[in-house]
CSV table of C-alpha atoms and ligand atoms in Angstrom, one decimal:
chain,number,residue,atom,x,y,z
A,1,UNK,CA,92.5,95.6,84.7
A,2,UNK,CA,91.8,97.2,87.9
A,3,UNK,CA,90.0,94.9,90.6
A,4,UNK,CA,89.4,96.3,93.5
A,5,UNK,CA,88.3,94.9,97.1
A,6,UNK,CA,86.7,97.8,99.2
A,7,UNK,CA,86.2,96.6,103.2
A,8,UNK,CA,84.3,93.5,102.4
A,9,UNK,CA,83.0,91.2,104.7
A,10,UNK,CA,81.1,88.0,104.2
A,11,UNK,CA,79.0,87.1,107.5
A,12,UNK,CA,77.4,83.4,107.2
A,13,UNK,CA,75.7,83.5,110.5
A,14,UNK,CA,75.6,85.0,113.7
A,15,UNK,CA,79.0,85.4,114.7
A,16,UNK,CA,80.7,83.4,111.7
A,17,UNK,CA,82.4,85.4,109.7
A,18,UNK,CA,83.8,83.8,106.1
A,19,UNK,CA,86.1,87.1,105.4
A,20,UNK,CA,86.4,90.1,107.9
A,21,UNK,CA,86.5,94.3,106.6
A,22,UNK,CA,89.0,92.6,103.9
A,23,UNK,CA,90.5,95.3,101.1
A,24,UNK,CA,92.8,94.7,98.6
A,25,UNK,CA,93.9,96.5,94.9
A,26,UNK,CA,94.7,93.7,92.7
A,27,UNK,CA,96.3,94.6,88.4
A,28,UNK,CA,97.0,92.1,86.1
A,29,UNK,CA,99.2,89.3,86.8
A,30,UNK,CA,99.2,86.4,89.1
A,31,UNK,CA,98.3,86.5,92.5
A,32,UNK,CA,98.9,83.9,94.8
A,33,UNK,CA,96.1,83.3,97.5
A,34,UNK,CA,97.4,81.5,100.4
A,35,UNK,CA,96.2,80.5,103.4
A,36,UNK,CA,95.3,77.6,105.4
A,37,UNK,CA,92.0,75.8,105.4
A,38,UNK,CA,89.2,78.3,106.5
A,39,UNK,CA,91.6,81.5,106.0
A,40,UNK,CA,88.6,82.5,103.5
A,41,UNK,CA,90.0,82.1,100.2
A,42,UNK,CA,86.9,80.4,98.8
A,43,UNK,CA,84.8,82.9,99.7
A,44,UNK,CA,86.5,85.5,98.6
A,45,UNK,CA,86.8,83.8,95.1
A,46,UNK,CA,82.9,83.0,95.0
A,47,UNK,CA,82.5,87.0,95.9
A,48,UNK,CA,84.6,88.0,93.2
A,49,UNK,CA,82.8,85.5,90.8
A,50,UNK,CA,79.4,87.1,91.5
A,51,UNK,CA,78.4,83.4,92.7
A,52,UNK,CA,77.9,85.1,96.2
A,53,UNK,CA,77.7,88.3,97.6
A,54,UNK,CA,79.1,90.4,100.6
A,55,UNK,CA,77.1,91.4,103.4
A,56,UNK,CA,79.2,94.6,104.0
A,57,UNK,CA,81.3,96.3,101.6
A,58,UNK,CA,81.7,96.9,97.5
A,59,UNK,CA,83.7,95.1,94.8
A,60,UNK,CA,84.6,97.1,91.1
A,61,UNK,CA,86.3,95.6,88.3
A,62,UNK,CA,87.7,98.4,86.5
A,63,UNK,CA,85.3,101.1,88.3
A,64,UNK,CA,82.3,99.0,87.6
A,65,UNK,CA,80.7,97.7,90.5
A,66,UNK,CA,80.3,94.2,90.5
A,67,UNK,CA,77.8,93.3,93.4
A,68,UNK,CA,75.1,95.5,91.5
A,69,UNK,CA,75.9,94.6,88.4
A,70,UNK,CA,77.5,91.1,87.9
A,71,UNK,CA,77.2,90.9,84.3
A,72,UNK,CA,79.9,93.3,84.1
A,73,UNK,CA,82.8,90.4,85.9
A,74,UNK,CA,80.8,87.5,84.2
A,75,UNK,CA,81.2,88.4,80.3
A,76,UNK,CA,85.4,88.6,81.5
A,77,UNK,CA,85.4,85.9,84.0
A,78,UNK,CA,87.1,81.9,83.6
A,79,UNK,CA,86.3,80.6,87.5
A,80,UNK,CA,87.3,76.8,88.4
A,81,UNK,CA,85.3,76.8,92.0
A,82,UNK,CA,87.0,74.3,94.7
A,83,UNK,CA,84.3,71.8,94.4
A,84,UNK,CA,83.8,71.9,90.6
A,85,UNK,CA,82.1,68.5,89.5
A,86,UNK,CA,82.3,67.3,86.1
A,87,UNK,CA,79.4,65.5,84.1
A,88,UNK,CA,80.8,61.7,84.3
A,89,UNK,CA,78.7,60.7,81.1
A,90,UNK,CA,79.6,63.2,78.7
A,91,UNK,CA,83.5,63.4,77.4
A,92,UNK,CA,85.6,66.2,77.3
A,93,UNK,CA,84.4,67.6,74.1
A,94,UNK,CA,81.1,67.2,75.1
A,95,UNK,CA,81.6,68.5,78.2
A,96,UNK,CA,83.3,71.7,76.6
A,97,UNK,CA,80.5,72.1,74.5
A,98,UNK,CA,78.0,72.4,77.0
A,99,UNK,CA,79.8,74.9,78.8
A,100,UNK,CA,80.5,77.0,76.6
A,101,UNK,CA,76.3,76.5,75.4
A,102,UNK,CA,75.9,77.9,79.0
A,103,UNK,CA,78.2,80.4,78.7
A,104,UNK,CA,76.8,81.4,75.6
A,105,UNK,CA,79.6,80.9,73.7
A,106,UNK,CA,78.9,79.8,69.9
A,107,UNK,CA,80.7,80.2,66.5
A,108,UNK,CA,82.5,78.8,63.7
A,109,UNK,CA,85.7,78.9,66.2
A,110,UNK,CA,84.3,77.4,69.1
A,111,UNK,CA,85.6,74.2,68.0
A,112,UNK,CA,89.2,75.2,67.0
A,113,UNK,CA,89.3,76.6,70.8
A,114,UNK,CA,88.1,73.6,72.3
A,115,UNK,CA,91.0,71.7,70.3
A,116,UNK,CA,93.5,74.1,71.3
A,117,UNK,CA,92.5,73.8,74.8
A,118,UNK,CA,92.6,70.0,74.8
A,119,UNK,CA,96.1,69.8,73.5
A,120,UNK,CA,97.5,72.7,75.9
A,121,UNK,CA,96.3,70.5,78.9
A,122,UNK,CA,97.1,67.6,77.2
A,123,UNK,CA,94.0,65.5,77.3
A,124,UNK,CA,93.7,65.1,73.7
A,125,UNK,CA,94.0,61.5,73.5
A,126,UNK,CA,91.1,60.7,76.3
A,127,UNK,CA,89.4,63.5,75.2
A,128,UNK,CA,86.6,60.9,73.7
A,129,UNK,CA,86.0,59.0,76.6
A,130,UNK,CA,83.8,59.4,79.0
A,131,UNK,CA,85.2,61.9,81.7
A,132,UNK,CA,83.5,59.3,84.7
A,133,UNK,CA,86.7,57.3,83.6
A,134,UNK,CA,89.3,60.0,84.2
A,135,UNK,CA,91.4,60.5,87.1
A,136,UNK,CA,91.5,63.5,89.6
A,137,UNK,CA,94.2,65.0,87.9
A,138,UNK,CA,92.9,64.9,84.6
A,139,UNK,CA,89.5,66.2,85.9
A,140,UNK,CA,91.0,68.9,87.4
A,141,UNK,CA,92.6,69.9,83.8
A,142,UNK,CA,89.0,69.4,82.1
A,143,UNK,CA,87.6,71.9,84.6
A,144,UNK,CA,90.3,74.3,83.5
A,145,UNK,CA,90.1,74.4,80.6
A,146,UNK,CA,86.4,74.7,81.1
A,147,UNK,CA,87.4,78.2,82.4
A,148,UNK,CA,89.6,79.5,79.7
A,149,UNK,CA,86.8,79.1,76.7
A,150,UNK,CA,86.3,82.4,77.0
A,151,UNK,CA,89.4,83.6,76.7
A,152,UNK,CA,88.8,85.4,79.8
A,153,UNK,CA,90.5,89.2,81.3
A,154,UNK,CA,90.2,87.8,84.8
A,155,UNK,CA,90.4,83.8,86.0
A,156,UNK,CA,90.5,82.5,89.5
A,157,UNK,CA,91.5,79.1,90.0
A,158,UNK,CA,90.0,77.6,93.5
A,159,UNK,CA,92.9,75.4,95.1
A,160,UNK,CA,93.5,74.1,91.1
A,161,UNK,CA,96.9,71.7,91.8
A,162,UNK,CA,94.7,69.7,94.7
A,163,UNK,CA,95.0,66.3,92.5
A,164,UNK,CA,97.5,67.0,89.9
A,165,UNK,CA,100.5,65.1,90.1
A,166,UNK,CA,104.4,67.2,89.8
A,167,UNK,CA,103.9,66.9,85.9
A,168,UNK,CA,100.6,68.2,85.8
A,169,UNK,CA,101.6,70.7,87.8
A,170,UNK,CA,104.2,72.2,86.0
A,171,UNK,CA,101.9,72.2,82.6
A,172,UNK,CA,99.3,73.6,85.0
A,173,UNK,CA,102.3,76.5,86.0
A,174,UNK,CA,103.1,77.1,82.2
A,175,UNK,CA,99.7,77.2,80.8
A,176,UNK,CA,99.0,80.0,83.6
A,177,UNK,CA,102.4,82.0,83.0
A,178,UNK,CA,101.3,81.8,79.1
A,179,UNK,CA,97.9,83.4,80.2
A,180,UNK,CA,98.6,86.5,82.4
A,181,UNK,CA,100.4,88.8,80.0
A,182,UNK,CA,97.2,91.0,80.3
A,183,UNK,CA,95.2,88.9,82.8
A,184,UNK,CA,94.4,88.9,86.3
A,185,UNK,CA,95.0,85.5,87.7
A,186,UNK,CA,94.2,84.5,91.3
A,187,UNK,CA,94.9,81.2,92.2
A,188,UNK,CA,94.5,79.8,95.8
A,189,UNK,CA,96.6,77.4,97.4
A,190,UNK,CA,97.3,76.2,101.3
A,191,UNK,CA,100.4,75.0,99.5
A,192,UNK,CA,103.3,77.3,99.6
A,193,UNK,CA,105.3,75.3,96.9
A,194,UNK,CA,102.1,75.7,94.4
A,195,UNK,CA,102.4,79.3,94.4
A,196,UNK,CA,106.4,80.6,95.1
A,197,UNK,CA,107.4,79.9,91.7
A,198,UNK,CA,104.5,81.4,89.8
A,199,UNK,CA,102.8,84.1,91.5
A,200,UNK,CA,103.8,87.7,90.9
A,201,UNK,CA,101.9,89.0,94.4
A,202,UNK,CA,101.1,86.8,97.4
A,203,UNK,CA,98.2,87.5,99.4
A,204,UNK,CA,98.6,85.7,102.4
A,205,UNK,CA,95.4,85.5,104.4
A,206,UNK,CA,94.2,84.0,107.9
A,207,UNK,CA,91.0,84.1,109.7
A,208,UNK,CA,89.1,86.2,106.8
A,209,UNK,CA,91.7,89.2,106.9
A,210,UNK,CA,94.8,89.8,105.0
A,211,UNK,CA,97.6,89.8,106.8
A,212,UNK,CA,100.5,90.4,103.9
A,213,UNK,CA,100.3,91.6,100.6
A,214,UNK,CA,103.1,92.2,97.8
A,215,UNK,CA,105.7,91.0,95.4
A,216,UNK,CA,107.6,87.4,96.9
A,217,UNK,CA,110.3,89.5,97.8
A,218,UNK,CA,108.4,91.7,100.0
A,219,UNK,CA,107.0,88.8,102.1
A,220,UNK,CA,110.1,87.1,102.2
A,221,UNK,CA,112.1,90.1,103.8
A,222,UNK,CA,109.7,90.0,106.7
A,223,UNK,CA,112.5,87.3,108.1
A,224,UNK,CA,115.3,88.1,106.5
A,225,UNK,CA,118.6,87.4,108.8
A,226,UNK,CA,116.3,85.7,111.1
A,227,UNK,CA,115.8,82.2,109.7
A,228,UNK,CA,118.6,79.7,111.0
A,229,UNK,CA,119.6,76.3,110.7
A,230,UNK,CA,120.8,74.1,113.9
A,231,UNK,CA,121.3,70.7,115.7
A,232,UNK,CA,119.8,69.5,118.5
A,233,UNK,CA,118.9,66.2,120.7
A,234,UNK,CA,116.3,64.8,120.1
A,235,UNK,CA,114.4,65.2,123.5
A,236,UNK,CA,115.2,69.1,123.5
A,237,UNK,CA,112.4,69.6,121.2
A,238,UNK,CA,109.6,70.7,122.7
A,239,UNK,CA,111.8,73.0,124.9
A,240,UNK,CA,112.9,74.8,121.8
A,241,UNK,CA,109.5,75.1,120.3
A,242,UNK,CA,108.3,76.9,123.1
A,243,UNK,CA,111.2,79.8,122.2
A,244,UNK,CA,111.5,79.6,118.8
A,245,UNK,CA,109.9,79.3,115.2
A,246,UNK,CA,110.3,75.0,114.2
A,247,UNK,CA,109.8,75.8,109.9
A,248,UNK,CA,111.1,72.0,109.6
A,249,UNK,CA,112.9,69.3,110.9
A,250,UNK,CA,115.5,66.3,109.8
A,251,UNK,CA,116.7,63.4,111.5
A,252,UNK,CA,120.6,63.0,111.3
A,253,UNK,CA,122.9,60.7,113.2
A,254,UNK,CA,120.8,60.3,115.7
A,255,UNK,CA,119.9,63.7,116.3
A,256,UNK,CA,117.8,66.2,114.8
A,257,UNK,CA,118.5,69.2,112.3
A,258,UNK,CA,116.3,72.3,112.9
A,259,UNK,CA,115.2,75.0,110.5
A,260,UNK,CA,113.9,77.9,112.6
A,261,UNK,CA,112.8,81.2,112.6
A,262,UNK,CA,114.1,83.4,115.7
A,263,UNK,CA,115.6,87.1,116.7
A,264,UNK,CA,117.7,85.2,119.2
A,265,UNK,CA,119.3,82.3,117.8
A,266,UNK,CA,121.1,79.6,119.8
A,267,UNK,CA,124.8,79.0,119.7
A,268,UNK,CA,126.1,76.7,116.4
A,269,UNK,CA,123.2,78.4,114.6
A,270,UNK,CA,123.2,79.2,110.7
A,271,UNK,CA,122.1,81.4,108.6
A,272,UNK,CA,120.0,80.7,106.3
A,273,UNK,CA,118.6,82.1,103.0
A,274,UNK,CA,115.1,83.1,104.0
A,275,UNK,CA,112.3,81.4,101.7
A,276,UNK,CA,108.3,82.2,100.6
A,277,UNK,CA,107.7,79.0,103.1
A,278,UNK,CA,109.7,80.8,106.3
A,279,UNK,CA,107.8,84.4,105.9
A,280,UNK,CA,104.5,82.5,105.4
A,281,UNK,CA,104.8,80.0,108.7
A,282,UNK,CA,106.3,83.0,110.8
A,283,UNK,CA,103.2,85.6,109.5
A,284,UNK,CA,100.6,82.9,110.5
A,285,UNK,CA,102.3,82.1,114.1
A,286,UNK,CA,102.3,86.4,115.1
A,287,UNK,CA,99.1,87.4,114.0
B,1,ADP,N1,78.4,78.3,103.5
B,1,ADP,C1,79.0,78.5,104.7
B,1,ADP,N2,78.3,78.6,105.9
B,1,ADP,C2,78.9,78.8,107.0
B,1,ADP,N3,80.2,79.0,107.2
B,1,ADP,C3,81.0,78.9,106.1
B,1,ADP,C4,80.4,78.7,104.8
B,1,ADP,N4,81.4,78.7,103.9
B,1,ADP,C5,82.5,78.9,104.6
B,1,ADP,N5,82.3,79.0,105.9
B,1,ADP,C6,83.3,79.3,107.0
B,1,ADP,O1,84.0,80.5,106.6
B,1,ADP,C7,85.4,80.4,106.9
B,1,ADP,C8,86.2,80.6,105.6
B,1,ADP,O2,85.9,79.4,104.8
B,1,ADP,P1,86.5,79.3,103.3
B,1,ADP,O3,86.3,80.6,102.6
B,1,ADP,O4,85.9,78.1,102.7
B,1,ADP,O5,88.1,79.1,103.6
B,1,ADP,P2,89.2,78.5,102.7
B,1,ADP,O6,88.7,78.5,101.3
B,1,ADP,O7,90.4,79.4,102.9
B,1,ADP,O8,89.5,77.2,103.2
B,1,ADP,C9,85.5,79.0,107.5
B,1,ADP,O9,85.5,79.2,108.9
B,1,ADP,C10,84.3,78.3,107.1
B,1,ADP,O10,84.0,77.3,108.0
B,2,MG,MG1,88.6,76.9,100.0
């Protein structure tokens, strides 16, 4: 699987830009989208869906261009959008079936999947109640699985852990690893901690562009030996702010413990072990 981003940009009106000359090679795996709130990860998911398309640039899914030809993507695609609403009346088998009716998914197996799916995201035991009475989390996991019908080559998950709770979210994190053994995943997150400990790739993206793209590793050793741990008073700060990366902060005894980011680290300073968390604050604050 070979998807490939070609210098796309997504205008919305004069002067607003959703995504900016944005390129990017993606092969199977999982890749981790992350970026804050109107970096443009939603509309690069919709463009890669086929739901929208770019007003400059070209998008090919193994060589086959996608914006002329969307059928190509849709026959291989599972896609949870952001805002996916469910169908309060029907329940989750219900619900299931009428996707994949839309999907045109049929056959003497349909109903075996639809089982399997239900149990992987455990929501067997609602699964014949109405999905009005569900809560967010649970939802969110009908909407996945809603996605995975048919058994799709390529899935993007819009911000899918928005609503799950820790548990759900490490099901959510092994039903994924189980999937990309020949898949391309994207899944998008603002979330740092949603994405370190499953994605292959991180994309990390801000004001429609890319701004760093590889394996954790790679992103994390853009501040390596630079990330430090200190202690300060409490009213000094602001004053340090203004010279150095604040990643977190603590209160202790009185005062305040300081995880930084810095190539000129005050006195008393340690090093620290440089984290998915650290590269990503410290790439958003340059560019
Ligand atoms: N339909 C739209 N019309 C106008 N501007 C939009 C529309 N959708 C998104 N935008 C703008 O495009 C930018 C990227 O948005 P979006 O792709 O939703 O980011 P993210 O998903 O990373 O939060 C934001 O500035 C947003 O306000
Ligand atoms: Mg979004």
């Amino acid at each position: 699987m070979h998807l490939e981003i070609q210098n796309v940009s997504k205008k919305y009106s004069k002067d607003k830009y959703g995504l900016k000359n944005f390129s990017i090679h993606i092969e199977k795996g999982i890749l981790g989208l992350l970026g804050a709130n109107g970096a443009g990860k939603s509309t690069l998911l919709k463009m890669i869906a086929t739901v929208s398309k770019p007003s400059l640039g070209n998008i090919t899914l193994n060589k086959n261009n996608i914006v002329k030809d969307a059928n190509y993507m849709r026959q291989q695609l599972g896609f949870l959008p952001q805002d996916f609403g469910v169908y309060p009346n029907l329940n989750a088998y219900e619900f299931l079936e009428y996707m994949a009716a839309m999907k045109g998914i049929g056959g003497k197996n349909l109903r075996a999947k639809i089982q399997q799916l239900l149990e992987g995201l455990n929501l067997i035991e609602n699964a014949k109640k109405p999905i009005g009475t569900y809560s967010g989390g649970m939802k969110q996991r009908v909407g996945i699985a809603q996605t995975l019908l048919n058994n799709p080559k390529i899935v993007l998950f819009d911000e899918p852990t928005v609503g799950l709770d820790p548990e759900e979210r490490v099901r959510f994190r092994n039903l994924i690893s189980d999937l990309a053994n020949d898949c391309i995943v994207i899944l998008s997150s603002h979330i740092v901690s949603d994405i370190d400990t499953i994605a292959d790739k991180v994309a990390i993206m801000k004001s429609g562009k890319l701004i760093e793209y590889g394996n954790q590793n790679h992103i994390i050793n853009q501040v390596a030996d630079t990330v430090f741990e200190t202690i300060i008073d409490s009213n000094q700060i602001s004053n340090f702010k203004e010279k150095h990366l604040v990643v977190s902060t603590s209160r202790i005894n009185g005062k305040l413990k300081i995880r930084y980011v810095s190539q000129n680290p005050v006195q008393n300073s340690i090093t620290q072990k440089a984290t998915l968390e650290d590269a990503y604050l410290y790439l958003n604050s340059i560019i």
